């Protein structure tokens, strides 16, 4: 039986965290309304100046509401309660000061945690770019129903071995129609999922591997079951990516200048920047230096966060100047409606605009991100691999050579044609 009150360090105390709605653990709990965990925190040093009595702080947690599946929300709520109690009692977390009184300890994930709950906990603990967690969430929207379908959800996470992962992914590939129907209620992108191809198999494998890496870090498992040759990647033929031609780019520029000049400006700035969408959307006006023609972005890669300065081309200066004129320093350069503002937007909004304003009306088949490939190839042509890699924020030329320089194969083909080595 849980206590009504928790006695904490420094003479503080709080009520035990409770949940609204009261029936949140039952199958009848509604997910139409927002749930919340709430408790009152008391610090004897924080008093009401009028009465002199200890002034309580009402603390509310609602992050479980991002889950639209009942079982997922229940699992997330249970985890948040346990995590909150641990932070208050073991790490002396002070919700008013928002700090811990002692060095933070690693919060372990119990080894007897059910398979599906453990994966949700791993996602909550995952660090790095928001897109990494978002990708894992999209995968779990189908993996969790699959675990229940194959009756693997009740397995303890410590029991999961490589052959279980192989069986899970093979089963999802074999029964993809059933799994798609089960996952449709929680699928975040609303796109109609297709067959479970080998490419999708590899994507699910990669995301689960990241989740198990987190679980190993927090003590839930002793080894990552998705390493080595036990759960092999499927061999997939690499498709040649369609890159926009110069003629297509001219058509797009003319069309957007008439139909949506604001999006047209973003498209051109992105093309000339050689940056990533996530970096540009997270950039603030104060990060742009038009005098020295540089902009600064926060690069989240490989678990490391670091700022990098990139060059603004002469040809792009008027575009940047028009974009940030009259904007405040703390505004995001590209906020709602792609104009400066206080809110950061999601990168999928760019894809939606690309489909609406470019693909549909012009019959363009290339994706938005191929703009980066085209610019990189042209930079390599004029400046070389190293300059193109530096502008794109890569530490070596490997990515430029293997991924972004789309014209490299054609250049090598032309060079080989001119070879004069006689017999």
Short mmCIF file of C-alpha atoms in Angstrom, two decimals:
data_model
loop_
_atom_site.label_atom_id
_atom_site.label_comp_id
_atom_site.label_asym_id
_atom_site.label_seq_id
_atom_site.Cartn_x
_atom_site.Cartn_y
_atom_site.Cartn_z
CA UNK A 1 0.00 0.00 0.00
CA UNK A 2 1.44 3.36 -1.02
CA UNK A 3 1.94 6.07 1.63
CA UNK A 4 -0.16 9.23 1.64
CA UNK A 5 2.86 11.41 2.32
CA UNK A 6 6.54 11.26 1.32
CA UNK A 7 9.12 12.70 3.72
CA UNK A 8 12.03 14.20 1.81
CA UNK A 9 15.47 15.68 2.50
CA UNK A 10 15.84 19.19 3.91
CA UNK A 11 12.67 18.84 5.97
CA UNK A 12 10.51 18.88 2.82
CA UNK A 13 7.53 16.61 2.22
CA UNK A 14 4.90 16.01 -0.44
CA UNK A 15 1.69 14.12 -1.07
CA UNK A 16 2.07 10.87 -2.98
CA UNK A 17 1.59 11.49 -6.74
CA UNK A 18 -1.95 10.67 -7.86
CA UNK A 19 -3.54 10.46 -11.30
CA UNK A 20 -6.59 12.00 -12.91
CA UNK A 21 -8.73 10.18 -14.04
CA UNK A 22 -9.03 7.86 -11.05
CA UNK A 23 -9.75 4.83 -13.24
CA UNK A 24 -6.60 5.29 -15.36
CA UNK A 25 -5.47 1.70 -14.74
CA UNK A 26 -8.68 0.15 -16.07
CA UNK A 27 -9.78 -0.74 -19.60
CA UNK A 28 -12.63 1.80 -19.25
CA UNK A 29 -10.28 4.77 -18.84
CA UNK A 30 -10.93 7.42 -21.50
CA UNK A 31 -8.06 8.90 -23.51
CA UNK A 32 -10.25 11.60 -25.05
CA UNK A 33 -9.48 13.94 -22.15
CA UNK A 34 -6.03 14.90 -20.91
CA UNK A 35 -4.56 12.89 -18.04
CA UNK A 36 -2.38 14.37 -15.32
CA UNK A 37 -0.18 13.29 -12.44
CA UNK A 38 -0.34 15.77 -9.56
CA UNK A 39 1.01 16.23 -6.05
CA UNK A 40 1.61 19.01 -3.50
CA UNK A 41 5.18 19.81 -2.49
CA UNK A 42 6.02 21.53 0.82
CA UNK A 43 9.30 23.26 1.71
CA UNK A 44 9.45 24.69 5.27
CA UNK A 45 11.61 27.53 3.93
CA UNK A 46 8.91 28.65 1.50
CA UNK A 47 6.13 30.32 3.48
CA UNK A 48 3.19 32.62 2.79
CA UNK A 49 4.31 36.17 3.74
CA UNK A 50 0.84 36.97 5.11
CA UNK A 51 0.10 33.89 7.22
CA UNK A 52 3.62 32.60 7.84
CA UNK A 53 2.44 29.08 6.99
CA UNK A 54 4.29 26.76 4.63
CA UNK A 55 3.13 27.51 1.09
CA UNK A 56 2.55 24.35 -0.98
CA UNK A 57 3.54 24.03 -4.63
CA UNK A 58 1.05 22.20 -6.86
CA UNK A 59 3.05 20.09 -9.33
CA UNK A 60 1.44 18.69 -12.49
CA UNK A 61 2.86 16.27 -15.07
CA UNK A 62 1.05 15.68 -18.38
CA UNK A 63 3.66 14.27 -20.77
CA UNK A 64 1.80 10.94 -20.99
CA UNK A 65 -0.87 12.60 -23.14
CA UNK A 66 1.23 12.35 -26.29
CA UNK A 67 0.27 8.65 -26.37
CA UNK A 68 -3.04 7.99 -28.13
CA UNK A 69 -3.16 4.28 -27.34
CA UNK A 70 -4.62 3.36 -23.92
CA UNK A 71 -2.03 0.72 -23.01
CA UNK A 72 0.83 2.98 -24.06
CA UNK A 73 -0.54 5.88 -21.99
CA UNK A 74 -1.05 3.63 -18.96
CA UNK A 75 2.51 2.30 -19.24
CA UNK A 76 3.92 5.81 -19.63
CA UNK A 77 1.89 7.04 -16.62
CA UNK A 78 3.14 4.21 -14.41
CA UNK A 79 6.72 4.95 -15.45
CA UNK A 80 6.31 8.70 -14.78
CA UNK A 81 4.93 8.02 -11.28
CA UNK A 82 7.84 5.73 -10.42
CA UNK A 83 10.35 8.15 -11.92
CA UNK A 84 8.83 11.09 -10.01
CA UNK A 85 8.93 9.24 -6.68
CA UNK A 86 12.52 8.18 -7.35
CA UNK A 87 13.59 11.75 -8.17
CA UNK A 88 11.92 13.12 -5.02
CA UNK A 89 13.08 10.45 -2.56
CA UNK A 90 16.42 9.25 -3.93
CA UNK A 91 17.80 12.28 -5.71
CA UNK A 92 16.30 15.02 -3.52
CA UNK A 93 14.71 16.74 -6.50
CA UNK A 94 13.20 20.13 -5.61
CA UNK A 95 10.32 20.92 -8.03
CA UNK A 96 10.25 24.61 -7.07
CA UNK A 97 13.98 25.19 -7.61
CA UNK A 98 14.02 22.54 -10.36
CA UNK A 99 17.30 21.11 -9.14
CA UNK A 100 18.69 18.13 -7.24
CA UNK A 101 20.42 18.57 -3.91
CA UNK A 102 22.90 15.75 -4.54
CA UNK A 103 24.73 14.53 -7.66
CA UNK A 104 22.27 12.75 -9.91
CA UNK A 105 22.36 8.97 -9.77
CA UNK A 106 21.59 6.69 -12.67
CA UNK A 107 17.92 5.71 -12.56
CA UNK A 108 17.84 2.04 -13.40
CA UNK A 109 15.12 0.33 -15.39
CA UNK A 110 14.16 -2.89 -13.53
CA UNK A 111 15.11 -6.08 -15.34
CA UNK A 112 11.68 -7.59 -14.77
CA UNK A 113 9.96 -4.75 -16.65
CA UNK A 114 7.60 -6.08 -19.36
CA UNK A 115 9.02 -5.98 -22.89
CA UNK A 116 6.59 -3.35 -24.22
CA UNK A 117 6.86 -1.08 -21.17
CA UNK A 118 10.66 -1.26 -21.28
CA UNK A 119 10.69 -0.01 -24.87
CA UNK A 120 8.54 2.97 -23.88
CA UNK A 121 10.85 3.70 -20.95
CA UNK A 122 13.84 3.55 -23.30
CA UNK A 123 12.21 6.12 -25.56
CA UNK A 124 11.62 8.45 -22.59
CA UNK A 125 15.27 8.12 -21.53
CA UNK A 126 16.69 8.51 -25.03
CA UNK A 127 18.89 11.55 -25.58
CA UNK A 128 19.90 13.25 -28.81
CA UNK A 129 17.99 14.88 -31.63
CA UNK A 130 14.20 15.06 -31.34
CA UNK A 131 13.95 13.35 -34.73
CA UNK A 132 15.66 10.25 -33.30
CA UNK A 133 13.02 9.87 -30.60
CA UNK A 134 10.27 10.67 -33.07
CA UNK A 135 11.50 7.93 -35.43
CA UNK A 136 11.54 5.42 -32.58
CA UNK A 137 8.02 6.45 -31.59
CA UNK A 138 6.78 5.81 -35.15
CA UNK A 139 8.38 2.36 -35.04
CA UNK A 140 6.93 1.55 -31.61
CA UNK A 141 3.45 2.44 -32.83
CA UNK A 142 3.64 -0.83 -34.75
CA UNK A 143 6.08 -2.84 -32.65
CA UNK A 144 3.98 -2.59 -29.46
CA UNK A 145 0.77 -3.92 -31.08
CA UNK A 146 2.91 -6.63 -32.71
CA UNK A 147 4.29 -7.65 -29.32
CA UNK A 148 0.76 -8.06 -28.00
CA UNK A 149 -0.33 -9.88 -31.17
CA UNK A 150 2.53 -12.39 -30.84
CA UNK A 151 2.07 -12.56 -27.04
CA UNK A 152 5.58 -11.31 -26.40
CA UNK A 153 4.52 -8.20 -24.44
CA UNK A 154 4.51 -10.02 -21.09
CA UNK A 155 8.12 -11.18 -21.46
CA UNK A 156 10.50 -9.58 -19.00
CA UNK A 157 13.02 -7.39 -20.77
CA UNK A 158 15.91 -9.35 -19.25
CA UNK A 159 14.63 -12.48 -21.05
CA UNK A 160 14.77 -10.97 -24.54
CA UNK A 161 17.43 -12.53 -26.75
CA UNK A 162 18.45 -12.13 -30.38
CA UNK A 163 16.17 -14.92 -31.59
CA UNK A 164 13.16 -13.14 -30.08
CA UNK A 165 13.95 -10.03 -32.15
CA UNK A 166 14.35 -12.13 -35.29
CA UNK A 167 11.00 -13.82 -34.61
CA UNK A 168 9.33 -10.45 -33.97
CA UNK A 169 10.61 -8.79 -37.16
CA UNK A 170 10.01 -11.89 -39.28
CA UNK A 171 6.47 -12.09 -37.90
CA UNK A 172 5.82 -8.42 -38.64
CA UNK A 173 7.04 -8.92 -42.19
CA UNK A 174 4.92 -12.02 -42.70
CA UNK A 175 1.73 -10.61 -41.13
CA UNK A 176 2.18 -6.98 -42.16
CA UNK A 177 -1.49 -6.45 -43.02
CA UNK A 178 -2.60 -7.50 -39.54
CA UNK A 179 0.10 -5.41 -37.85
CA UNK A 180 -0.78 -2.36 -39.96
CA UNK A 181 -4.43 -2.60 -38.90
CA UNK A 182 -3.42 -2.91 -35.25
CA UNK A 183 -1.09 0.08 -35.47
CA UNK A 184 -3.32 2.43 -37.47
CA UNK A 185 -4.91 3.92 -34.33
CA UNK A 186 -1.58 5.26 -33.07
CA UNK A 187 0.27 6.00 -36.30
CA UNK A 188 1.44 9.62 -35.99
CA UNK A 189 1.93 10.56 -39.64
CA UNK A 190 -1.51 9.38 -40.84
CA UNK A 191 0.13 7.96 -43.97
CA UNK A 192 -1.17 4.60 -45.14
CA UNK A 193 1.62 2.12 -44.36
CA UNK A 194 2.52 -0.40 -47.03
CA UNK A 195 4.10 -3.86 -46.98
CA UNK A 196 6.89 -4.63 -44.52
CA UNK A 197 9.74 -4.45 -47.04
CA UNK A 198 13.36 -5.39 -46.38
CA UNK A 199 14.18 -1.67 -46.21
CA UNK A 200 11.53 -1.22 -43.51
CA UNK A 201 12.88 -4.32 -41.74
CA UNK A 202 16.30 -2.64 -41.56
CA UNK A 203 14.79 0.63 -40.31
CA UNK A 204 12.90 -1.14 -37.52
CA UNK A 205 16.01 -3.12 -36.63
CA UNK A 206 18.10 0.07 -36.40
CA UNK A 207 15.57 1.86 -34.16
CA UNK A 208 15.15 -1.12 -31.85
CA UNK A 209 18.92 -1.40 -31.62
CA UNK A 210 19.03 2.19 -30.32
CA UNK A 211 16.28 1.39 -27.79
CA UNK A 212 18.18 -1.64 -26.49
CA UNK A 213 21.32 0.47 -26.24
CA UNK A 214 19.44 2.74 -23.82
CA UNK A 215 18.07 -0.27 -21.89
CA UNK A 216 21.60 -1.63 -21.47
CA UNK A 217 22.80 1.77 -20.27
CA UNK A 218 20.13 1.79 -17.53
CA UNK A 219 20.75 -1.76 -16.38
CA UNK A 220 17.64 -3.47 -17.79
CA UNK A 221 19.71 -5.90 -19.90
CA UNK A 222 23.29 -7.15 -19.79
CA UNK A 223 23.87 -7.12 -23.53
CA UNK A 224 22.23 -5.64 -26.61
CA UNK A 225 20.48 -8.47 -28.50
CA UNK A 226 20.68 -6.57 -31.80
CA UNK A 227 24.42 -6.61 -32.37
CA UNK A 228 26.74 -8.65 -34.52
CA UNK A 229 25.43 -11.27 -36.91
CA UNK A 230 22.56 -12.59 -34.78
CA UNK A 231 20.07 -10.07 -36.16
CA UNK A 232 21.44 -9.31 -39.59
CA UNK A 233 20.43 -6.46 -41.84
CA UNK A 234 18.60 -7.42 -45.00
CA UNK A 235 20.37 -6.81 -48.29
CA UNK A 236 18.55 -4.01 -50.12
CA UNK A 237 19.30 -2.71 -53.61
CA UNK A 238 20.19 0.97 -53.32
CA UNK A 239 17.96 3.10 -55.52
CA UNK A 240 19.39 6.04 -57.41
CA UNK A 241 17.95 9.19 -55.87
CA UNK A 242 16.22 11.54 -58.27
CA UNK A 243 17.87 14.95 -58.04
CA UNK A 244 16.29 18.11 -59.39
CA UNK A 245 17.72 19.34 -62.67
CA UNK A 246 18.57 23.00 -63.19
CA UNK A 247 15.56 23.31 -65.50
CA UNK A 248 13.27 21.92 -62.79
CA UNK A 249 14.75 24.31 -60.23
CA UNK A 250 14.01 27.24 -62.55
CA UNK A 251 10.40 26.06 -62.94
CA UNK A 252 10.05 25.77 -59.16
CA UNK A 253 11.53 29.23 -58.57
CA UNK A 254 9.19 30.86 -61.11
CA UNK A 255 6.14 29.01 -59.77
CA UNK A 256 6.80 29.77 -56.10
CA UNK A 257 7.59 33.43 -56.83
CA UNK A 258 4.01 33.75 -58.04
CA UNK A 259 2.15 31.31 -55.80
CA UNK A 260 4.03 31.25 -52.47
CA UNK A 261 7.04 33.63 -52.33
CA UNK A 262 7.65 33.02 -48.60
CA UNK A 263 8.09 29.28 -49.15
CA UNK A 264 10.10 30.07 -52.28
CA UNK A 265 12.52 32.12 -50.17
CA UNK A 266 12.89 29.27 -47.68
CA UNK A 267 13.56 26.81 -50.53
CA UNK A 268 16.34 29.01 -51.93
CA UNK A 269 17.90 29.68 -48.52
CA UNK A 270 17.91 25.95 -47.78
CA UNK A 271 19.47 25.17 -51.16
CA UNK A 272 22.31 27.67 -50.73
CA UNK A 273 22.89 26.87 -47.03
CA UNK A 274 23.94 23.20 -47.47
CA UNK A 275 22.42 22.73 -44.00
CA UNK A 276 19.90 20.29 -42.60
CA UNK A 277 16.23 21.18 -42.17
CA UNK A 278 16.35 20.52 -38.42
CA UNK A 279 19.29 22.91 -38.04
CA UNK A 280 17.64 25.75 -39.97
CA UNK A 281 14.31 25.38 -38.18
CA UNK A 282 16.07 25.50 -34.78
CA UNK A 283 18.10 28.59 -35.70
CA UNK A 284 17.33 31.99 -34.18
CA UNK A 285 17.78 35.44 -35.67
CA UNK A 286 20.66 36.17 -33.28
CA UNK A 287 22.56 33.26 -34.88
CA UNK A 288 22.68 35.08 -38.24
CA UNK A 289 25.57 37.50 -38.92
CA UNK A 290 24.96 39.21 -42.26
CA UNK A 291 27.99 41.49 -41.89
CA UNK A 292 30.40 38.54 -41.82
CA UNK A 293 28.04 36.38 -43.91
CA UNK A 294 27.80 33.48 -41.45
CA UNK A 295 25.06 31.67 -39.59
CA UNK A 296 25.42 29.44 -36.55
CA UNK A 297 23.62 26.14 -36.02
CA UNK A 298 23.49 23.62 -33.19
CA UNK A 299 24.56 20.24 -34.58
CA UNK A 300 23.11 17.21 -32.78
CA UNK A 301 25.01 14.22 -34.06
CA UNK A 302 26.40 11.06 -32.52
CA UNK A 303 25.17 12.05 -29.05
CA UNK A 304 27.26 15.25 -29.16
CA UNK A 305 25.93 18.81 -29.28
CA UNK A 306 28.14 21.50 -30.76
CA UNK A 307 27.75 24.83 -32.53
CA UNK A 308 29.07 25.26 -36.06
CA UNK A 309 29.41 28.35 -38.20
CA UNK A 310 28.42 28.11 -41.85
CA UNK A 311 28.97 30.52 -44.72
CA UNK A 312 26.23 32.59 -46.34
CA UNK A 313 26.89 32.84 -50.09
CA UNK A 314 26.90 36.27 -51.72
CA UNK A 315 23.99 35.19 -53.90
CA UNK A 316 21.92 34.32 -50.80
CA UNK A 317 22.54 37.49 -48.73
CA UNK A 318 19.45 39.35 -50.10
CA UNK A 319 17.29 36.33 -49.24
CA UNK A 320 18.55 36.22 -45.63
CA UNK A 321 18.21 40.00 -45.28
CA UNK A 322 14.60 39.89 -46.45
CA UNK A 323 13.85 36.95 -44.14
CA UNK A 324 15.04 38.50 -40.88
CA UNK A 325 14.23 42.18 -41.40
CA UNK A 326 12.33 43.64 -38.42
CA UNK A 327 12.67 40.32 -36.54
CA UNK A 328 13.60 40.10 -32.85
CA UNK A 329 16.95 38.49 -31.88
CA UNK A 330 15.28 35.60 -30.01
CA UNK A 331 12.81 34.85 -32.81
CA UNK A 332 13.23 31.63 -34.74
CA UNK A 333 14.25 32.53 -38.29
CA UNK A 334 11.60 30.17 -39.68
CA UNK A 335 8.59 30.00 -37.37
CA UNK A 336 4.90 29.59 -38.20
CA UNK A 337 4.11 30.41 -41.84
CA UNK A 338 7.93 30.34 -42.32
CA UNK A 339 8.35 33.89 -41.02
CA UNK A 340 10.30 34.86 -37.86
CA UNK A 341 8.45 34.16 -34.62
CA UNK A 342 8.63 32.69 -31.10
CA UNK A 343 7.66 29.09 -31.93
CA UNK A 344 9.77 26.35 -33.47
CA UNK A 345 7.98 24.31 -36.14
CA UNK A 346 8.34 20.62 -37.05
CA UNK A 347 10.33 19.63 -40.12
CA UNK A 348 7.46 17.56 -41.53
CA UNK A 349 5.69 20.85 -42.27
CA UNK A 350 8.31 21.49 -44.95
CA UNK A 351 7.51 18.18 -46.65
CA UNK A 352 3.80 19.03 -46.59
CA UNK A 353 4.46 22.39 -48.25
CA UNK A 354 6.73 20.74 -50.81
CA UNK A 355 3.98 18.28 -51.76
CA UNK A 356 1.31 20.98 -51.93
CA UNK A 357 3.20 23.76 -53.69
CA UNK A 358 5.75 21.86 -55.81
CA UNK A 359 5.05 18.17 -56.34
CA UNK A 360 1.32 18.35 -57.00
CA UNK A 361 1.08 21.43 -59.26
CA UNK A 362 4.33 20.90 -61.18
CA UNK A 363 4.47 17.12 -61.37
CA UNK A 364 7.89 17.10 -59.67
CA UNK A 365 8.83 13.68 -58.28
CA UNK A 366 12.04 14.58 -56.42
CA UNK A 367 11.89 15.03 -52.64
CA UNK A 368 12.66 18.33 -50.94
CA UNK A 369 15.92 17.06 -49.47
CA UNK A 370 17.43 16.47 -52.93
CA UNK A 371 18.02 20.23 -53.03
CA UNK A 372 20.89 19.59 -50.61
CA UNK A 373 22.30 16.90 -52.92
CA UNK A 374 22.15 19.20 -55.94
CA UNK A 375 23.87 22.10 -54.20
CA UNK A 376 26.58 19.82 -52.80
CA UNK A 377 27.36 18.39 -56.24
CA UNK A 378 27.68 21.88 -57.70
CA UNK A 379 29.92 22.97 -54.81
CA UNK A 380 32.17 19.96 -55.43
CA UNK A 381 32.34 20.89 -59.12
CA UNK A 382 33.45 24.44 -58.36
CA UNK A 383 35.25 24.23 -54.99
CA UNK A 384 36.10 20.57 -54.33
CA UNK A 385 35.17 17.92 -51.76
CA UNK A 386 36.63 19.60 -48.67
CA UNK A 387 34.85 22.93 -49.13
CA UNK A 388 31.54 21.16 -49.79
CA UNK A 389 31.98 18.99 -46.69
CA UNK A 390 32.83 22.01 -44.52
CA UNK A 391 29.75 23.94 -45.65
CA UNK A 392 27.53 20.90 -45.03
CA UNK A 393 28.93 20.47 -41.51
CA UNK A 394 30.67 17.13 -42.10
CA UNK A 395 33.95 16.33 -40.35
CA UNK A 396 35.26 14.47 -43.41
CA UNK A 397 34.53 14.19 -47.13
CA UNK A 398 33.11 10.66 -46.77
CA UNK A 399 29.44 11.72 -46.67
CA UNK A 400 29.91 14.10 -49.58
CA UNK A 401 31.59 11.41 -51.69
CA UNK A 402 29.16 8.58 -50.89
CA UNK A 403 25.81 10.32 -50.37
CA UNK A 404 25.44 13.96 -51.35
CA UNK A 405 27.61 14.38 -54.45
CA UNK A 406 25.10 13.03 -56.95
CA UNK A 407 27.17 14.04 -60.01
CA UNK A 408 30.37 12.27 -58.93
CA UNK A 409 29.60 9.09 -60.86
CA UNK A 410 28.97 11.04 -64.07
CA UNK A 411 32.22 13.00 -63.68
CA UNK A 412 34.20 9.79 -63.15
CA UNK A 413 32.43 8.28 -66.16
CA UNK A 414 33.51 11.20 -68.35
CA UNK A 415 37.10 11.00 -67.07
CA UNK A 416 37.29 7.28 -67.83
CA UNK A 417 35.98 7.89 -71.34
CA UNK A 418 38.91 10.23 -71.96
CA UNK A 419 41.54 7.72 -70.74
CA UNK A 420 44.18 7.16 -73.49
CA UNK A 421 46.09 4.16 -72.20
CA UNK A 422 46.92 2.23 -75.41
CA UNK A 423 47.37 -1.55 -75.63
#
